[in-house]
Amino acid sequence: MTPNNENTSRIVLGKNQYGKAEVRVVKITRDTDRHEIEDLNVTSQLRGDFDAAHFDGDNAHVVPTDTQKNTVYGLARDGVGSPEEFLLRLANHFTSEFGWVTGGRWEAEQYAWERIVSHGEEHGHSFVRRGQEVRNAVVVKDGGAVQVISGLNGLTVLKSTQSGFVGYPQDRFTTLQETTDRILATDVSARWRYSTEAIANGAVDFNKSYDDVRALLLEGFAEEYSYALQQTLFQMAQKVLDAHPEIDELRFSTPNKHHFLVDLTPFGLDNPNEVFYAADRPYGLIEANFRRETVTDDNNAWDGIAGFC
Ligand SMILES: O=c1[nH]c(=O)c2[nH]c(=O)[nH]c2[nH]1
């Protein structure tokens, strides 16, 4: 079909496809205390007979991209399995449900999570993204004193339960619902400054210290119920400062990466905290510095380290 009449150039429709790109779906399987996480970025695009949409503005064949997004969430309710199987299910669904959809292109990225190891045991509902983080270090020598600040960024962690957010002030702009069971996820940026004495004494094994601080940050994230990311940061700092007398202070900058429960009731499905939409922006941004009471707050070794308050 072409829209051609004698006053216009003759045009044919070439290759075309359309759909929803980058649907961020997180599926938590929580039948037991050992939760499983499947975290995907899915793109769905349909091919078939869409001539009328292009030529006549007739959308009778246009399965909305919004419906394609919802289908990703709806099918995820039964689990993902593997990205390949999940995409095959999407392909079968669209081509069998809509006669004029003859094919399409479905693509997924899957993000790998490992269980946080806490006190030597794999944690049931706290996870860390595999191999994402970057270690960093700064040395400042001014006159006599040598300062060392170590840190990391991109340590992506998630707990699929044991996090809530209640008790906040309500005003006319408040729409957030209180919850005692949400996903808590963040990319940890943390820096920690060693005491000048420990550095002067040559007492620090930096590689060992890094590994241990990283492990303690993960344990602090995993272990306790979180009433807010703010409180979790304190618990992480407390663990590090308790175990490492050679460290004087820590600074954190952590996005609160919101995961919104998808309402599956329009599709006749329940959603007992299993299928989430992982939003990328806006995000909360929670920053806090913690130091020993005995340490002053004006150490200029921090000058030039961006990204912390
Ligand atoms: O852990 C949180 N801290 C906040 O300050 C906050 N604000 C918000 O809307 N959600 C959350 N969660």
mmCIF file with all atom_site columns, N, CA, C and O and ligand atoms in Angstrom, residues 165 176 182 184 227-230 256 258 286, ligand 1:
data_model
loop_
_atom_site.group_PDB
_atom_site.id
_atom_site.type_symbol
_atom_site.label_atom_id
_atom_site.label_alt_id
_atom_site.label_comp_id
_atom_site.label_asym_id
_atom_site.label_entity_id
_atom_site.label_seq_id
_atom_site.pdbx_PDB_ins_code
_atom_site.Cartn_x
_atom_site.Cartn_y
_atom_site.Cartn_z
_atom_site.occupancy
_atom_site.B_iso_or_equiv
_atom_site.pdbx_formal_charge
_atom_site.auth_seq_id
_atom_site.auth_comp_id
_atom_site.auth_asym_id
_atom_site.auth_atom_id
_atom_site.pdbx_PDB_model_num
ATOM   1  N N  . PHE A 1 165 ? 11.522 2.489  54.474 1.00 0.00 ? 165 PHE A N  1
ATOM   2  C CA . PHE A 1 165 ? 11.646 3.937  54.641 1.00 0.00 ? 165 PHE A CA 1
ATOM   3  C C  . PHE A 1 165 ? 10.306 4.454  55.138 1.00 0.00 ? 165 PHE A C  1
ATOM   4  O O  . PHE A 1 165 ? 9.329  4.490  54.382 1.00 0.00 ? 165 PHE A O  1
ATOM   5  N N  . LEU A 1 176 ? 5.193  9.921  48.275 1.00 0.00 ? 176 LEU A N  1
ATOM   6  C CA . LEU A 1 176 ? 5.880  8.663  48.561 1.00 0.00 ? 176 LEU A CA 1
ATOM   7  C C  . LEU A 1 176 ? 5.124  7.866  49.622 1.00 0.00 ? 176 LEU A C  1
ATOM   8  O O  . LEU A 1 176 ? 4.756  8.403  50.655 1.00 0.00 ? 176 LEU A O  1
ATOM   9  N N  . ARG A 1 182 ? 11.443 -2.863 50.812 1.00 0.00 ? 182 ARG A N  1
ATOM   10 C CA . ARG A 1 182 ? 11.766 -2.329 49.491 1.00 0.00 ? 182 ARG A CA 1
ATOM   11 C C  . ARG A 1 182 ? 13.128 -2.875 49.079 1.00 0.00 ? 182 ARG A C  1
ATOM   12 O O  . ARG A 1 182 ? 13.828 -3.496 49.885 1.00 0.00 ? 182 ARG A O  1
ATOM   13 N N  . LEU A 1 184 ? 16.892 -1.939 48.279 1.00 0.00 ? 184 LEU A N  1
ATOM   14 C CA . LEU A 1 184 ? 17.864 -0.857 48.500 1.00 0.00 ? 184 LEU A CA 1
ATOM   15 C C  . LEU A 1 184 ? 19.071 -1.144 47.609 1.00 0.00 ? 184 LEU A C  1
ATOM   16 O O  . LEU A 1 184 ? 19.665 -2.219 47.705 1.00 0.00 ? 184 LEU A O  1
ATOM   17 N N  . TYR A 1 227 ? 16.931 1.256  57.794 1.00 0.00 ? 227 TYR A N  1
ATOM   18 C CA . TYR A 1 227 ? 15.811 2.199  57.920 1.00 0.00 ? 227 TYR A CA 1
ATOM   19 C C  . TYR A 1 227 ? 15.937 3.345  56.934 1.00 0.00 ? 227 TYR A C  1
ATOM   20 O O  . TYR A 1 227 ? 14.987 4.091  56.722 1.00 0.00 ? 227 TYR A O  1
ATOM   21 N N  . ALA A 1 228 ? 17.116 3.527  56.373 1.00 0.00 ? 228 ALA A N  1
ATOM   22 C CA . ALA A 1 228 ? 17.383 4.525  55.323 1.00 0.00 ? 228 ALA A CA 1
ATOM   23 C C  . ALA A 1 228 ? 18.807 4.270  54.863 1.00 0.00 ? 228 ALA A C  1
ATOM   24 O O  . ALA A 1 228 ? 19.623 3.698  55.599 1.00 0.00 ? 228 ALA A O  1
ATOM   25 N N  . LEU A 1 229 ? 19.115 4.705  53.654 1.00 0.00 ? 229 LEU A N  1
ATOM   26 C CA . LEU A 1 229 ? 20.491 4.559  53.186 1.00 0.00 ? 229 LEU A CA 1
ATOM   27 C C  . LEU A 1 229 ? 21.440 5.314  54.113 1.00 0.00 ? 229 LEU A C  1
ATOM   28 O O  . LEU A 1 229 ? 22.569 4.868  54.372 1.00 0.00 ? 229 LEU A O  1
ATOM   29 N N  . GLN A 1 230 ? 20.957 6.450  54.661 1.00 0.00 ? 230 GLN A N  1
ATOM   30 C CA . GLN A 1 230 ? 21.787 7.216  55.587 1.00 0.00 ? 230 GLN A CA 1
ATOM   31 C C  . GLN A 1 230 ? 22.266 6.327  56.735 1.00 0.00 ? 230 GLN A C  1
ATOM   32 O O  . GLN A 1 230 ? 23.447 6.339  57.115 1.00 0.00 ? 230 GLN A O  1
ATOM   33 N N  . ASN A 1 256 ? 20.803 6.689  45.669 1.00 0.00 ? 256 ASN A N  1
ATOM   34 C CA . ASN A 1 256 ? 19.759 5.731  46.049 1.00 0.00 ? 256 ASN A CA 1
ATOM   35 C C  . ASN A 1 256 ? 19.066 5.319  44.752 1.00 0.00 ? 256 ASN A C  1
ATOM   36 O O  . ASN A 1 256 ? 18.271 6.070  44.194 1.00 0.00 ? 256 ASN A O  1
ATOM   37 N N  . HIS A 1 258 ? 16.543 3.852  42.774 1.00 0.00 ? 258 HIS A N  1
ATOM   38 C CA . HIS A 1 258 ? 15.175 3.446  43.099 1.00 0.00 ? 258 HIS A CA 1
ATOM   39 C C  . HIS A 1 258 ? 14.709 2.269  42.240 1.00 0.00 ? 258 HIS A C  1
ATOM   40 O O  . HIS A 1 258 ? 14.921 2.255  41.024 1.00 0.00 ? 258 HIS A O  1
ATOM   41 N N  . ILE A 1 286 ? 22.775 10.413 48.498 1.00 0.00 ? 286 ILE A N  1
ATOM   42 C CA . ILE A 1 286 ? 22.981 10.433 49.935 1.00 0.00 ? 286 ILE A CA 1
ATOM   43 C C  . ILE A 1 286 ? 24.487 10.489 50.180 1.00 0.00 ? 286 ILE A C  1
ATOM   44 O O  . ILE A 1 286 ? 25.227 9.598  49.725 1.00 0.00 ? 286 ILE A O  1
HETATM 45 O O1 . LIG B 2 .   ? 17.032 5.737  52.243 1.00 0.00 ? 1   LIG B O1 1
HETATM 46 C C1 . LIG B 2 .   ? 16.393 6.743  51.870 1.00 0.00 ? 1   LIG B C1 1
HETATM 47 N N1 . LIG B 2 .   ? 16.791 7.967  52.288 1.00 0.00 ? 1   LIG B N1 1
HETATM 48 C C2 . LIG B 2 .   ? 16.138 9.113  51.905 1.00 0.00 ? 1   LIG B C2 1
HETATM 49 O O2 . LIG B 2 .   ? 16.536 10.242 52.308 1.00 0.00 ? 1   LIG B O2 1
HETATM 50 C C3 . LIG B 2 .   ? 15.028 8.967  51.055 1.00 0.00 ? 1   LIG B C3 1
HETATM 51 N N2 . LIG B 2 .   ? 14.175 9.847  50.476 1.00 0.00 ? 1   LIG B N2 1
HETATM 52 C C4 . LIG B 2 .   ? 13.302 9.158  49.720 1.00 0.00 ? 1   LIG B C4 1
HETATM 53 O O3 . LIG B 2 .   ? 12.389 9.667  49.019 1.00 0.00 ? 1   LIG B O3 1
HETATM 54 N N3 . LIG B 2 .   ? 13.573 7.824  49.802 1.00 0.00 ? 1   LIG B N3 1
HETATM 55 C C5 . LIG B 2 .   ? 14.637 7.687  50.630 1.00 0.00 ? 1   LIG B C5 1
HETATM 56 N N4 . LIG B 2 .   ? 15.331 6.595  51.057 1.00 0.00 ? 1   LIG B N4 1
#
